[in-house]
């Protein structure tokens, strides 16, 4: 897939305010500071499309970006890339947390054009409780997702591999099928080709 243009379209406070669901869509989510904005900017080839967060968790909006790309057969494709507000902000109030949960659950369970959720996990850490809990919710809701490990340049490859394996092991305990895994670095553009190819293949389904 070659991305031609990527434009910010709309910020929505709730599922029902999102743009008309007439294009395939991929949503990105993860813990605060996981590297979501950096990854979105790296994938779309734009420096400031998604804002790297200086005040994490302040706004809880669903951000839609319209992507125009072409596939290997040079056919034009249009799709939405969605930046979802993340989880794991220590300072978020109970009320805000509940509002986030409701908004995210509604969006993930009801959005008809949602192809996959890309769950971002910081590759420097061993499995974190809130990441595992979120992924287990997706499984319970039957929402298709992939795991995208971020910041791979910050650790030795063996450490990254070990953390990925530990995460999969934690899921294996209860799951029959394991999700697809991508290892990325926004800094080194690692994983860009793999992710874009994955979007292209799923778009064509
Ligand atoms: P967000 O809160 O999930 O959107 O995270 P950001 O994209 O704002 O990134 C959080 C911090 O991690 C920033 O200081 C980024 O520069 C840094 N960061 C993000 N991705 C990478 C990466 O792939 N490699 C390195 N070395 N740093 C990264």
mmCIF file with all atom_site columns, C-alpha atoms and ligand atoms in Angstrom:
data_model
loop_
_atom_site.group_PDB
_atom_site.id
_atom_site.type_symbol
_atom_site.label_atom_id
_atom_site.label_alt_id
_atom_site.label_comp_id
_atom_site.label_asym_id
_atom_site.label_entity_id
_atom_site.label_seq_id
_atom_site.pdbx_PDB_ins_code
_atom_site.Cartn_x
_atom_site.Cartn_y
_atom_site.Cartn_z
_atom_site.occupancy
_atom_site.B_iso_or_equiv
_atom_site.pdbx_formal_charge
_atom_site.auth_seq_id
_atom_site.auth_comp_id
_atom_site.auth_asym_id
_atom_site.auth_atom_id
_atom_site.pdbx_PDB_model_num
ATOM   1   C CA  . UNK A 1 1   ? 0.000   0.000   0.000  1.00 0.00 ? 1   UNK A CA  1
ATOM   2   C CA  . UNK A 1 2   ? 1.161   3.497   -0.831 1.00 0.00 ? 2   UNK A CA  1
ATOM   3   C CA  . UNK A 1 3   ? -0.390  6.321   1.173  1.00 0.00 ? 3   UNK A CA  1
ATOM   4   C CA  . UNK A 1 4   ? -1.073  9.417   -0.947 1.00 0.00 ? 4   UNK A CA  1
ATOM   5   C CA  . UNK A 1 5   ? -2.872  11.692  1.486  1.00 0.00 ? 5   UNK A CA  1
ATOM   6   C CA  . UNK A 1 6   ? -3.813  11.592  5.156  1.00 0.00 ? 6   UNK A CA  1
ATOM   7   C CA  . UNK A 1 7   ? -6.081  14.313  6.508  1.00 0.00 ? 7   UNK A CA  1
ATOM   8   C CA  . UNK A 1 8   ? -7.688  14.998  9.839  1.00 0.00 ? 8   UNK A CA  1
ATOM   9   C CA  . UNK A 1 9   ? -11.457 14.769  9.410  1.00 0.00 ? 9   UNK A CA  1
ATOM   10  C CA  . UNK A 1 10  ? -13.343 14.962  12.700 1.00 0.00 ? 10  UNK A CA  1
ATOM   11  C CA  . UNK A 1 11  ? -13.133 14.617  16.487 1.00 0.00 ? 11  UNK A CA  1
ATOM   12  C CA  . UNK A 1 12  ? -16.223 12.963  17.959 1.00 0.00 ? 12  UNK A CA  1
ATOM   13  C CA  . UNK A 1 13  ? -17.255 12.918  21.624 1.00 0.00 ? 13  UNK A CA  1
ATOM   14  C CA  . UNK A 1 14  ? -19.228 9.699   21.174 1.00 0.00 ? 14  UNK A CA  1
ATOM   15  C CA  . UNK A 1 15  ? -19.855 6.756   18.897 1.00 0.00 ? 15  UNK A CA  1
ATOM   16  C CA  . UNK A 1 16  ? -23.015 8.222   17.378 1.00 0.00 ? 16  UNK A CA  1
ATOM   17  C CA  . UNK A 1 17  ? -21.247 11.457  16.361 1.00 0.00 ? 17  UNK A CA  1
ATOM   18  C CA  . UNK A 1 18  ? -18.632 9.608   14.265 1.00 0.00 ? 18  UNK A CA  1
ATOM   19  C CA  . UNK A 1 19  ? -18.569 10.116  10.460 1.00 0.00 ? 19  UNK A CA  1
ATOM   20  C CA  . UNK A 1 20  ? -20.869 8.031   8.284  1.00 0.00 ? 20  UNK A CA  1
ATOM   21  C CA  . UNK A 1 21  ? -19.580 4.460   8.352  1.00 0.00 ? 21  UNK A CA  1
ATOM   22  C CA  . UNK A 1 22  ? -19.059 4.172   4.606  1.00 0.00 ? 22  UNK A CA  1
ATOM   23  C CA  . UNK A 1 23  ? -15.334 3.292   4.528  1.00 0.00 ? 23  UNK A CA  1
ATOM   24  C CA  . UNK A 1 24  ? -13.290 0.545   6.165  1.00 0.00 ? 24  UNK A CA  1
ATOM   25  C CA  . UNK A 1 25  ? -11.676 1.713   9.378  1.00 0.00 ? 25  UNK A CA  1
ATOM   26  C CA  . UNK A 1 26  ? -8.709  0.790   11.596 1.00 0.00 ? 26  UNK A CA  1
ATOM   27  C CA  . UNK A 1 27  ? -8.614  2.060   15.174 1.00 0.00 ? 27  UNK A CA  1
ATOM   28  C CA  . UNK A 1 28  ? -5.465  2.620   17.256 1.00 0.00 ? 28  UNK A CA  1
ATOM   29  C CA  . UNK A 1 29  ? -5.503  2.453   21.010 1.00 0.00 ? 29  UNK A CA  1
ATOM   30  C CA  . UNK A 1 30  ? -3.127  1.873   23.912 1.00 0.00 ? 30  UNK A CA  1
ATOM   31  C CA  . UNK A 1 31  ? -1.895  3.088   27.232 1.00 0.00 ? 31  UNK A CA  1
ATOM   32  C CA  . UNK A 1 32  ? -0.982  6.727   27.700 1.00 0.00 ? 32  UNK A CA  1
ATOM   33  C CA  . UNK A 1 33  ? 2.486   7.441   26.264 1.00 0.00 ? 33  UNK A CA  1
ATOM   34  C CA  . UNK A 1 34  ? 2.687   4.104   24.414 1.00 0.00 ? 34  UNK A CA  1
ATOM   35  C CA  . UNK A 1 35  ? 3.759   5.916   21.237 1.00 0.00 ? 35  UNK A CA  1
ATOM   36  C CA  . UNK A 1 36  ? 0.388   6.011   19.438 1.00 0.00 ? 36  UNK A CA  1
ATOM   37  C CA  . UNK A 1 37  ? 0.734   9.475   17.909 1.00 0.00 ? 37  UNK A CA  1
ATOM   38  C CA  . UNK A 1 38  ? 4.300   8.766   16.827 1.00 0.00 ? 38  UNK A CA  1
ATOM   39  C CA  . UNK A 1 39  ? 3.199   5.512   15.177 1.00 0.00 ? 39  UNK A CA  1
ATOM   40  C CA  . UNK A 1 40  ? 0.290   7.158   13.343 1.00 0.00 ? 40  UNK A CA  1
ATOM   41  C CA  . UNK A 1 41  ? 2.598   9.914   12.100 1.00 0.00 ? 41  UNK A CA  1
ATOM   42  C CA  . UNK A 1 42  ? 5.193   7.343   11.009 1.00 0.00 ? 42  UNK A CA  1
ATOM   43  C CA  . UNK A 1 43  ? 2.611   5.226   9.149  1.00 0.00 ? 43  UNK A CA  1
ATOM   44  C CA  . UNK A 1 44  ? 1.052   8.172   7.334  1.00 0.00 ? 44  UNK A CA  1
ATOM   45  C CA  . UNK A 1 45  ? 4.412   9.810   6.653  1.00 0.00 ? 45  UNK A CA  1
ATOM   46  C CA  . UNK A 1 46  ? 3.365   13.074  8.320  1.00 0.00 ? 46  UNK A CA  1
ATOM   47  C CA  . UNK A 1 47  ? 5.137   14.788  11.164 1.00 0.00 ? 47  UNK A CA  1
ATOM   48  C CA  . UNK A 1 48  ? 2.197   16.250  13.036 1.00 0.00 ? 48  UNK A CA  1
ATOM   49  C CA  . UNK A 1 49  ? -0.965  14.480  11.934 1.00 0.00 ? 49  UNK A CA  1
ATOM   50  C CA  . UNK A 1 50  ? -1.624  12.970  15.351 1.00 0.00 ? 50  UNK A CA  1
ATOM   51  C CA  . UNK A 1 51  ? -0.551  15.228  18.176 1.00 0.00 ? 51  UNK A CA  1
ATOM   52  C CA  . UNK A 1 52  ? 2.115   13.758  20.425 1.00 0.00 ? 52  UNK A CA  1
ATOM   53  C CA  . UNK A 1 53  ? 0.657   14.163  23.847 1.00 0.00 ? 53  UNK A CA  1
ATOM   54  C CA  . UNK A 1 54  ? 2.024   16.703  26.273 1.00 0.00 ? 54  UNK A CA  1
ATOM   55  C CA  . UNK A 1 55  ? -1.082  16.606  28.468 1.00 0.00 ? 55  UNK A CA  1
ATOM   56  C CA  . UNK A 1 56  ? -2.098  12.949  28.430 1.00 0.00 ? 56  UNK A CA  1
ATOM   57  C CA  . UNK A 1 57  ? -5.719  12.076  28.895 1.00 0.00 ? 57  UNK A CA  1
ATOM   58  C CA  . UNK A 1 58  ? -7.034  15.612  28.753 1.00 0.00 ? 58  UNK A CA  1
ATOM   59  C CA  . UNK A 1 59  ? -9.359  15.161  25.815 1.00 0.00 ? 59  UNK A CA  1
ATOM   60  C CA  . UNK A 1 60  ? -11.346 12.013  25.306 1.00 0.00 ? 60  UNK A CA  1
ATOM   61  C CA  . UNK A 1 61  ? -12.334 12.203  21.682 1.00 0.00 ? 61  UNK A CA  1
ATOM   62  C CA  . UNK A 1 62  ? -12.513 9.748   18.801 1.00 0.00 ? 62  UNK A CA  1
ATOM   63  C CA  . UNK A 1 63  ? -10.327 11.223  16.046 1.00 0.00 ? 63  UNK A CA  1
ATOM   64  C CA  . UNK A 1 64  ? -10.975 10.247  12.440 1.00 0.00 ? 64  UNK A CA  1
ATOM   65  C CA  . UNK A 1 65  ? -8.367  10.670  9.695  1.00 0.00 ? 65  UNK A CA  1
ATOM   66  C CA  . UNK A 1 66  ? -9.230  10.099  6.056  1.00 0.00 ? 66  UNK A CA  1
ATOM   67  C CA  . UNK A 1 67  ? -6.543  8.134   4.222  1.00 0.00 ? 67  UNK A CA  1
ATOM   68  C CA  . UNK A 1 68  ? -6.219  7.881   0.453  1.00 0.00 ? 68  UNK A CA  1
ATOM   69  C CA  . UNK A 1 69  ? -3.956  5.095   -0.689 1.00 0.00 ? 69  UNK A CA  1
ATOM   70  C CA  . UNK A 1 70  ? -3.430  2.737   -3.570 1.00 0.00 ? 70  UNK A CA  1
ATOM   71  C CA  . UNK A 1 71  ? -2.861  -0.981  -3.512 1.00 0.00 ? 71  UNK A CA  1
ATOM   72  C CA  . UNK A 1 72  ? -0.398  -3.171  -5.343 1.00 0.00 ? 72  UNK A CA  1
ATOM   73  C CA  . UNK A 1 73  ? -2.679  -3.168  -8.418 1.00 0.00 ? 73  UNK A CA  1
ATOM   74  C CA  . UNK A 1 74  ? -2.641  0.657   -8.324 1.00 0.00 ? 74  UNK A CA  1
ATOM   75  C CA  . UNK A 1 75  ? -6.328  0.762   -7.385 1.00 0.00 ? 75  UNK A CA  1
ATOM   76  C CA  . UNK A 1 76  ? -7.306  3.750   -5.243 1.00 0.00 ? 76  UNK A CA  1
ATOM   77  C CA  . UNK A 1 77  ? -8.530  3.068   -1.716 1.00 0.00 ? 77  UNK A CA  1
ATOM   78  C CA  . UNK A 1 78  ? -10.111 5.326   0.879  1.00 0.00 ? 78  UNK A CA  1
ATOM   79  C CA  . UNK A 1 79  ? -10.252 4.367   4.519  1.00 0.00 ? 79  UNK A CA  1
ATOM   80  C CA  . UNK A 1 80  ? -10.385 5.822   7.997  1.00 0.00 ? 80  UNK A CA  1
ATOM   81  C CA  . UNK A 1 81  ? -7.579  5.671   10.496 1.00 0.00 ? 81  UNK A CA  1
ATOM   82  C CA  . UNK A 1 82  ? -8.970  6.285   13.983 1.00 0.00 ? 82  UNK A CA  1
ATOM   83  C CA  . UNK A 1 83  ? -7.012  7.590   16.952 1.00 0.00 ? 83  UNK A CA  1
ATOM   84  C CA  . UNK A 1 84  ? -8.844  6.492   20.100 1.00 0.00 ? 84  UNK A CA  1
ATOM   85  C CA  . UNK A 1 85  ? -8.237  8.020   23.534 1.00 0.00 ? 85  UNK A CA  1
ATOM   86  C CA  . UNK A 1 86  ? -6.063  5.691   25.566 1.00 0.00 ? 86  UNK A CA  1
ATOM   87  C CA  . UNK A 1 87  ? -6.219  4.154   29.006 1.00 0.00 ? 87  UNK A CA  1
ATOM   88  C CA  . UNK A 1 88  ? -4.042  4.038   32.076 1.00 0.00 ? 88  UNK A CA  1
ATOM   89  C CA  . UNK A 1 89  ? -3.848  7.697   33.093 1.00 0.00 ? 89  UNK A CA  1
ATOM   90  C CA  . UNK A 1 90  ? -3.267  7.729   36.826 1.00 0.00 ? 90  UNK A CA  1
ATOM   91  C CA  . UNK A 1 91  ? -4.767  11.192  37.199 1.00 0.00 ? 91  UNK A CA  1
ATOM   92  C CA  . UNK A 1 92  ? -8.076  10.509  35.464 1.00 0.00 ? 92  UNK A CA  1
ATOM   93  C CA  . UNK A 1 93  ? -11.108 10.867  37.731 1.00 0.00 ? 93  UNK A CA  1
ATOM   94  C CA  . UNK A 1 94  ? -13.525 8.014   38.345 1.00 0.00 ? 94  UNK A CA  1
ATOM   95  C CA  . UNK A 1 95  ? -16.227 9.854   36.348 1.00 0.00 ? 95  UNK A CA  1
ATOM   96  C CA  . UNK A 1 96  ? -13.891 10.398  33.396 1.00 0.00 ? 96  UNK A CA  1
ATOM   97  C CA  . UNK A 1 97  ? -12.793 6.778   33.509 1.00 0.00 ? 97  UNK A CA  1
ATOM   98  C CA  . UNK A 1 98  ? -16.390 5.595   33.395 1.00 0.00 ? 98  UNK A CA  1
ATOM   99  C CA  . UNK A 1 99  ? -17.141 7.949   30.506 1.00 0.00 ? 99  UNK A CA  1
ATOM   100 C CA  . UNK A 1 100 ? -14.097 6.612   28.639 1.00 0.00 ? 100 UNK A CA  1
ATOM   101 C CA  . UNK A 1 101 ? -15.155 2.988   29.209 1.00 0.00 ? 101 UNK A CA  1
ATOM   102 C CA  . UNK A 1 102 ? -18.647 3.651   27.941 1.00 0.00 ? 102 UNK A CA  1
ATOM   103 C CA  . UNK A 1 103 ? -17.495 5.586   24.898 1.00 0.00 ? 103 UNK A CA  1
ATOM   104 C CA  . UNK A 1 104 ? -14.880 2.997   23.926 1.00 0.00 ? 104 UNK A CA  1
ATOM   105 C CA  . UNK A 1 105 ? -17.110 -0.027  24.491 1.00 0.00 ? 105 UNK A CA  1
ATOM   106 C CA  . UNK A 1 106 ? -19.898 1.568   22.451 1.00 0.00 ? 106 UNK A CA  1
ATOM   107 C CA  . UNK A 1 107 ? -17.577 2.494   19.625 1.00 0.00 ? 107 UNK A CA  1
ATOM   108 C CA  . UNK A 1 108 ? -15.810 -0.880  19.502 1.00 0.00 ? 108 UNK A CA  1
ATOM   109 C CA  . UNK A 1 109 ? -18.956 -2.980  19.685 1.00 0.00 ? 109 UNK A CA  1
ATOM   110 C CA  . UNK A 1 110 ? -21.193 -0.928  17.414 1.00 0.00 ? 110 UNK A CA  1
ATOM   111 C CA  . UNK A 1 111 ? -19.069 0.652   14.709 1.00 0.00 ? 111 UNK A CA  1
ATOM   112 C CA  . UNK A 1 112 ? -20.074 -1.422  11.658 1.00 0.00 ? 112 UNK A CA  1
ATOM   113 C CA  . UNK A 1 113 ? -17.098 -0.534  9.425  1.00 0.00 ? 113 UNK A CA  1
ATOM   114 C CA  . UNK A 1 114 ? -14.413 -1.263  12.027 1.00 0.00 ? 114 UNK A CA  1
ATOM   115 C CA  . UNK A 1 115 ? -12.064 -3.812  10.424 1.00 0.00 ? 115 UNK A CA  1
ATOM   116 C CA  . UNK A 1 116 ? -9.519  -4.204  13.226 1.00 0.00 ? 116 UNK A CA  1
ATOM   117 C CA  . UNK A 1 117 ? -8.372  -2.585  16.424 1.00 0.00 ? 117 UNK A CA  1
ATOM   118 C CA  . UNK A 1 118 ? -4.622  -2.118  16.648 1.00 0.00 ? 118 UNK A CA  1
ATOM   119 C CA  . UNK A 1 119 ? -3.730  -2.422  20.325 1.00 0.00 ? 119 UNK A CA  1
ATOM   120 C CA  . UNK A 1 120 ? -0.406  -0.747  21.048 1.00 0.00 ? 120 UNK A CA  1
ATOM   121 C CA  . UNK A 1 121 ? 1.840   -2.243  23.714 1.00 0.00 ? 121 UNK A CA  1
ATOM   122 C CA  . UNK A 1 122 ? 5.153   -0.794  24.899 1.00 0.00 ? 122 UNK A CA  1
ATOM   123 C CA  . UNK A 1 123 ? 7.741   -3.434  23.970 1.00 0.00 ? 123 UNK A CA  1
ATOM   124 C CA  . UNK A 1 124 ? 10.063  -2.384  26.817 1.00 0.00 ? 124 UNK A CA  1
ATOM   125 C CA  . UNK A 1 125 ? 7.786   -3.769  29.502 1.00 0.00 ? 125 UNK A CA  1
ATOM   126 C CA  . UNK A 1 126 ? 6.689   -7.177  30.693 1.00 0.00 ? 126 UNK A CA  1
ATOM   127 C CA  . UNK A 1 127 ? 2.888   -7.695  30.391 1.00 0.00 ? 127 UNK A CA  1
ATOM   128 C CA  . UNK A 1 128 ? 0.940   -4.938  32.146 1.00 0.00 ? 128 UNK A CA  1
ATOM   129 C CA  . UNK A 1 129 ? -2.368  -5.605  33.857 1.00 0.00 ? 129 UNK A CA  1
ATOM   130 C CA  . UNK A 1 130 ? -4.364  -2.908  32.081 1.00 0.00 ? 130 UNK A CA  1
ATOM   131 C CA  . UNK A 1 131 ? -3.148  -4.013  28.633 1.00 0.00 ? 131 UNK A CA  1
ATOM   132 C CA  . UNK A 1 132 ? -4.135  -7.619  29.365 1.00 0.00 ? 132 UNK A CA  1
ATOM   133 C CA  . UNK A 1 133 ? -7.492  -6.512  30.783 1.00 0.00 ? 133 UNK A CA  1
ATOM   134 C CA  . UNK A 1 134 ? -8.236  -4.412  27.703 1.00 0.00 ? 134 UNK A CA  1
ATOM   135 C CA  . UNK A 1 135 ? -7.307  -7.205  25.298 1.00 0.00 ? 135 UNK A CA  1
ATOM   136 C CA  . UNK A 1 136 ? -9.474  -9.618  27.258 1.00 0.00 ? 136 UNK A CA  1
ATOM   137 C CA  . UNK A 1 137 ? -12.414 -7.198  26.932 1.00 0.00 ? 137 UNK A CA  1
ATOM   138 C CA  . UNK A 1 138 ? -11.899 -7.146  23.148 1.00 0.00 ? 138 UNK A CA  1
ATOM   139 C CA  . UNK A 1 139 ? -11.963 -10.926 23.115 1.00 0.00 ? 139 UNK A CA  1
ATOM   140 C CA  . UNK A 1 140 ? -15.142 -10.982 25.204 1.00 0.00 ? 140 UNK A CA  1
ATOM   141 C CA  . UNK A 1 141 ? -16.813 -8.478  22.854 1.00 0.00 ? 141 UNK A CA  1
ATOM   142 C CA  . UNK A 1 142 ? -15.590 -10.419 19.798 1.00 0.00 ? 142 UNK A CA  1
ATOM   143 C CA  . UNK A 1 143 ? -13.840 -7.371  18.365 1.00 0.00 ? 143 UNK A CA  1
ATOM   144 C CA  . UNK A 1 144 ? -11.003 -8.346  15.974 1.00 0.00 ? 144 UNK A CA  1
ATOM   145 C CA  . UNK A 1 145 ? -7.640  -6.914  16.965 1.00 0.00 ? 145 UNK A CA  1
ATOM   146 C CA  . UNK A 1 146 ? -3.880  -7.129  16.442 1.00 0.00 ? 146 UNK A CA  1
ATOM   147 C CA  . UNK A 1 147 ? -1.059  -6.348  18.848 1.00 0.00 ? 147 UNK A CA  1
ATOM   148 C CA  . UNK A 1 148 ? 1.402   -3.642  17.838 1.00 0.00 ? 148 UNK A CA  1
ATOM   149 C CA  . UNK A 1 149 ? 4.505   -3.538  20.019 1.00 0.00 ? 149 UNK A CA  1
ATOM   150 C CA  . UNK A 1 150 ? 6.030   -0.046  20.021 1.00 0.00 ? 150 UNK A CA  1
ATOM   151 C CA  . UNK A 1 151 ? 9.418   1.596   20.649 1.00 0.00 ? 151 UNK A CA  1
ATOM   152 C CA  . UNK A 1 152 ? 11.349  -1.531  19.622 1.00 0.00 ? 152 UNK A CA  1
ATOM   153 C CA  . UNK A 1 153 ? 14.464  0.583   19.009 1.00 0.00 ? 153 UNK A CA  1
ATOM   154 C CA  . UNK A 1 154 ? 14.690  1.323   22.726 1.00 0.00 ? 154 UNK A CA  1
ATOM   155 C CA  . UNK A 1 155 ? 15.526  -2.242  23.761 1.00 0.00 ? 155 UNK A CA  1
ATOM   156 C CA  . UNK A 1 156 ? 17.696  -5.089  22.522 1.00 0.00 ? 156 UNK A CA  1
ATOM   157 C CA  . UNK A 1 157 ? 15.778  -7.342  20.072 1.00 0.00 ? 157 UNK A CA  1
ATOM   158 C CA  . UNK A 1 158 ? 16.039  -10.251 22.535 1.00 0.00 ? 158 UNK A CA  1
ATOM   159 C CA  . UNK A 1 159 ? 14.301  -8.224  25.253 1.00 0.00 ? 159 UNK A CA  1
ATOM   160 C CA  . UNK A 1 160 ? 11.543  -7.174  22.833 1.00 0.00 ? 160 UNK A CA  1
ATOM   161 C CA  . UNK A 1 161 ? 11.049  -10.807 21.766 1.00 0.00 ? 161 UNK A CA  1
ATOM   162 C CA  . UNK A 1 162 ? 10.888  -11.923 25.371 1.00 0.00 ? 162 UNK A CA  1
ATOM   163 C CA  . UNK A 1 163 ? 8.265   -9.312  26.265 1.00 0.00 ? 163 UNK A CA  1
ATOM   164 C CA  . UNK A 1 164 ? 6.169   -10.232 23.213 1.00 0.00 ? 164 UNK A CA  1
ATOM   165 C CA  . UNK A 1 165 ? 6.387   -13.901 24.166 1.00 0.00 ? 165 UNK A CA  1
ATOM   166 C CA  . UNK A 1 166 ? 5.433   -13.186 27.777 1.00 0.00 ? 166 UNK A CA  1
ATOM   167 C CA  . UNK A 1 167 ? 2.387   -11.256 26.585 1.00 0.00 ? 167 UNK A CA  1
ATOM   168 C CA  . UNK A 1 168 ? 1.306   -14.092 24.282 1.00 0.00 ? 168 UNK A CA  1
ATOM   169 C CA  . UNK A 1 169 ? 1.943   -16.614 27.065 1.00 0.00 ? 169 UNK A CA  1
ATOM   170 C CA  . UNK A 1 170 ? -0.346  -14.631 29.341 1.00 0.00 ? 170 UNK A CA  1
ATOM   171 C CA  . UNK A 1 171 ? -3.097  -14.863 26.701 1.00 0.00 ? 171 UNK A CA  1
ATOM   172 C CA  . UNK A 1 172 ? -2.413  -18.525 25.899 1.00 0.00 ? 172 UNK A CA  1
ATOM   173 C CA  . UNK A 1 173 ? -3.542  -19.497 29.368 1.00 0.00 ? 173 UNK A CA  1
ATOM   174 C CA  . UNK A 1 174 ? -7.163  -18.852 28.381 1.00 0.00 ? 174 UNK A CA  1
ATOM   175 C CA  . UNK A 1 175 ? -7.253  -18.438 24.609 1.00 0.00 ? 175 UNK A CA  1
ATOM   176 C CA  . UNK A 1 176 ? -7.280  -20.865 21.719 1.00 0.00 ? 176 UNK A CA  1
ATOM   177 C CA  . UNK A 1 177 ? -6.280  -18.363 19.042 1.00 0.00 ? 177 UNK A CA  1
ATOM   178 C CA  . UNK A 1 178 ? -3.554  -15.797 19.362 1.00 0.00 ? 178 UNK A CA  1
ATOM   179 C CA  . UNK A 1 179 ? -3.680  -12.391 17.681 1.00 0.00 ? 179 UNK A CA  1
ATOM   180 C CA  . UNK A 1 180 ? -1.360  -11.210 14.950 1.00 0.00 ? 180 UNK A CA  1
ATOM   181 C CA  . UNK A 1 181 ? 1.708   -9.377  16.270 1.00 0.00 ? 181 UNK A CA  1
ATOM   182 C CA  . UNK A 1 182 ? 3.625   -6.447  14.775 1.00 0.00 ? 182 UNK A CA  1
ATOM   183 C CA  . UNK A 1 183 ? 6.891   -5.109  16.143 1.00 0.00 ? 183 UNK A CA  1
ATOM   184 C CA  . UNK A 1 184 ? 7.407   -1.420  15.413 1.00 0.00 ? 184 UNK A CA  1
ATOM   185 C CA  . UNK A 1 185 ? 9.574   1.595   15.995 1.00 0.00 ? 185 UNK A CA  1
ATOM   186 C CA  . UNK A 1 186 ? 8.342   5.035   14.983 1.00 0.00 ? 186 UNK A CA  1
ATOM   187 C CA  . UNK A 1 187 ? 11.922  6.213   15.319 1.00 0.00 ? 187 UNK A CA  1
ATOM   188 C CA  . UNK A 1 188 ? 13.354  3.679   12.823 1.00 0.00 ? 188 UNK A CA  1
ATOM   189 C CA  . UNK A 1 189 ? 10.172  3.134   10.768 1.00 0.00 ? 189 UNK A CA  1
ATOM   190 C CA  . UNK A 1 190 ? 10.263  -0.543  11.705 1.00 0.00 ? 190 UNK A CA  1
ATOM   191 C CA  . UNK A 1 191 ? 7.062   -2.419  10.900 1.00 0.00 ? 191 UNK A CA  1
ATOM   192 C CA  . UNK A 1 192 ? 5.689   0.210   8.522  1.00 0.00 ? 192 UNK A CA  1
ATOM   193 C CA  . UNK A 1 193 ? 5.631   -2.010  5.434  1.00 0.00 ? 193 UNK A CA  1
ATOM   194 C CA  . UNK A 1 194 ? 4.111   -4.931  7.344  1.00 0.00 ? 194 UNK A CA  1
ATOM   195 C CA  . UNK A 1 195 ? 1.311   -2.812  8.789  1.00 0.00 ? 195 UNK A CA  1
ATOM   196 C CA  . UNK A 1 196 ? 0.462   -1.094  5.510  1.00 0.00 ? 196 UNK A CA  1
ATOM   197 C CA  . UNK A 1 197 ? 0.364   -4.440  3.735  1.00 0.00 ? 197 UNK A CA  1
ATOM   198 C CA  . UNK A 1 198 ? -1.898  -5.805  6.454  1.00 0.00 ? 198 UNK A CA  1
ATOM   199 C CA  . UNK A 1 199 ? -4.304  -2.848  6.022  1.00 0.00 ? 199 UNK A CA  1
ATOM   200 C CA  . UNK A 1 200 ? -4.299  -3.334  2.259  1.00 0.00 ? 200 UNK A CA  1
ATOM   201 C CA  . UNK A 1 201 ? -5.088  -7.035  2.460  1.00 0.00 ? 201 UNK A CA  1
ATOM   202 C CA  . UNK A 1 202 ? -7.880  -6.557  4.954  1.00 0.00 ? 202 UNK A CA  1
ATOM   203 C CA  . UNK A 1 203 ? -9.332  -3.614  3.031  1.00 0.00 ? 203 UNK A CA  1
ATOM   204 C CA  . UNK A 1 204 ? -9.779  -5.829  0.014  1.00 0.00 ? 204 UNK A CA  1
ATOM   205 C CA  . UNK A 1 205 ? -11.776 -8.474  1.829  1.00 0.00 ? 205 UNK A CA  1
HETATM 206 P P1  . LIG B 2 .   ? 1.068   8.656   22.830 1.00 0.00 ? 1   LIG B P1  1
HETATM 207 O O1  . LIG B 2 .   ? 0.777   9.359   24.116 1.00 0.00 ? 1   LIG B O1  1
HETATM 208 O O2  . LIG B 2 .   ? 0.733   7.217   22.903 1.00 0.00 ? 1   LIG B O2  1
HETATM 209 O O3  . LIG B 2 .   ? 0.496   9.338   21.607 1.00 0.00 ? 1   LIG B O3  1
HETATM 210 O O4  . LIG B 2 .   ? 2.665   8.652   22.674 1.00 0.00 ? 1   LIG B O4  1
HETATM 211 P P2  . LIG B 2 .   ? 3.615   9.611   21.840 1.00 0.00 ? 1   LIG B P2  1
HETATM 212 O O5  . LIG B 2 .   ? 3.607   9.254   20.398 1.00 0.00 ? 1   LIG B O5  1
HETATM 213 O O6  . LIG B 2 .   ? 3.324   11.017  22.215 1.00 0.00 ? 1   LIG B O6  1
HETATM 214 O O7  . LIG B 2 .   ? 5.047   9.136   22.398 1.00 0.00 ? 1   LIG B O7  1
HETATM 215 C C1  . LIG B 2 .   ? 5.382   9.214   23.756 1.00 0.00 ? 1   LIG B C1  1
HETATM 216 C C2  . LIG B 2 .   ? 6.896   9.397   23.879 1.00 0.00 ? 1   LIG B C2  1
HETATM 217 O O8  . LIG B 2 .   ? 7.581   8.253   23.374 1.00 0.00 ? 1   LIG B O8  1
HETATM 218 C C3  . LIG B 2 .   ? 7.421   10.590  23.071 1.00 0.00 ? 1   LIG B C3  1
HETATM 219 O O9  . LIG B 2 .   ? 8.468   11.185  23.798 1.00 0.00 ? 1   LIG B O9  1
HETATM 220 C C4  . LIG B 2 .   ? 7.953   9.937   21.794 1.00 0.00 ? 1   LIG B C4  1
HETATM 221 O O10 . LIG B 2 .   ? 9.004   10.671  21.203 1.00 0.00 ? 1   LIG B O10 1
HETATM 222 C C5  . LIG B 2 .   ? 8.455   8.597   22.310 1.00 0.00 ? 1   LIG B C5  1
HETATM 223 N N1  . LIG B 2 .   ? 8.360   7.553   21.268 1.00 0.00 ? 1   LIG B N1  1
HETATM 224 C C6  . LIG B 2 .   ? 7.260   7.168   20.617 1.00 0.00 ? 1   LIG B C6  1
HETATM 225 N N2  . LIG B 2 .   ? 7.524   6.187   19.743 1.00 0.00 ? 1   LIG B N2  1
HETATM 226 C C7  . LIG B 2 .   ? 8.845   5.942   19.822 1.00 0.00 ? 1   LIG B C7  1
HETATM 227 C C8  . LIG B 2 .   ? 9.733   5.021   19.161 1.00 0.00 ? 1   LIG B C8  1
HETATM 228 O O11 . LIG B 2 .   ? 9.365   4.205   18.303 1.00 0.00 ? 1   LIG B O11 1
HETATM 229 N N3  . LIG B 2 .   ? 11.039  5.054   19.546 1.00 0.00 ? 1   LIG B N3  1
HETATM 230 C C9  . LIG B 2 .   ? 11.505  5.920   20.489 1.00 0.00 ? 1   LIG B C9  1
HETATM 231 N N4  . LIG B 2 .   ? 12.802  5.861   20.794 1.00 0.00 ? 1   LIG B N4  1
HETATM 232 N N5  . LIG B 2 .   ? 10.699  6.793   21.130 1.00 0.00 ? 1   LIG B N5  1
HETATM 233 C C10 . LIG B 2 .   ? 9.386   6.805   20.805 1.00 0.00 ? 1   LIG B C10 1
#
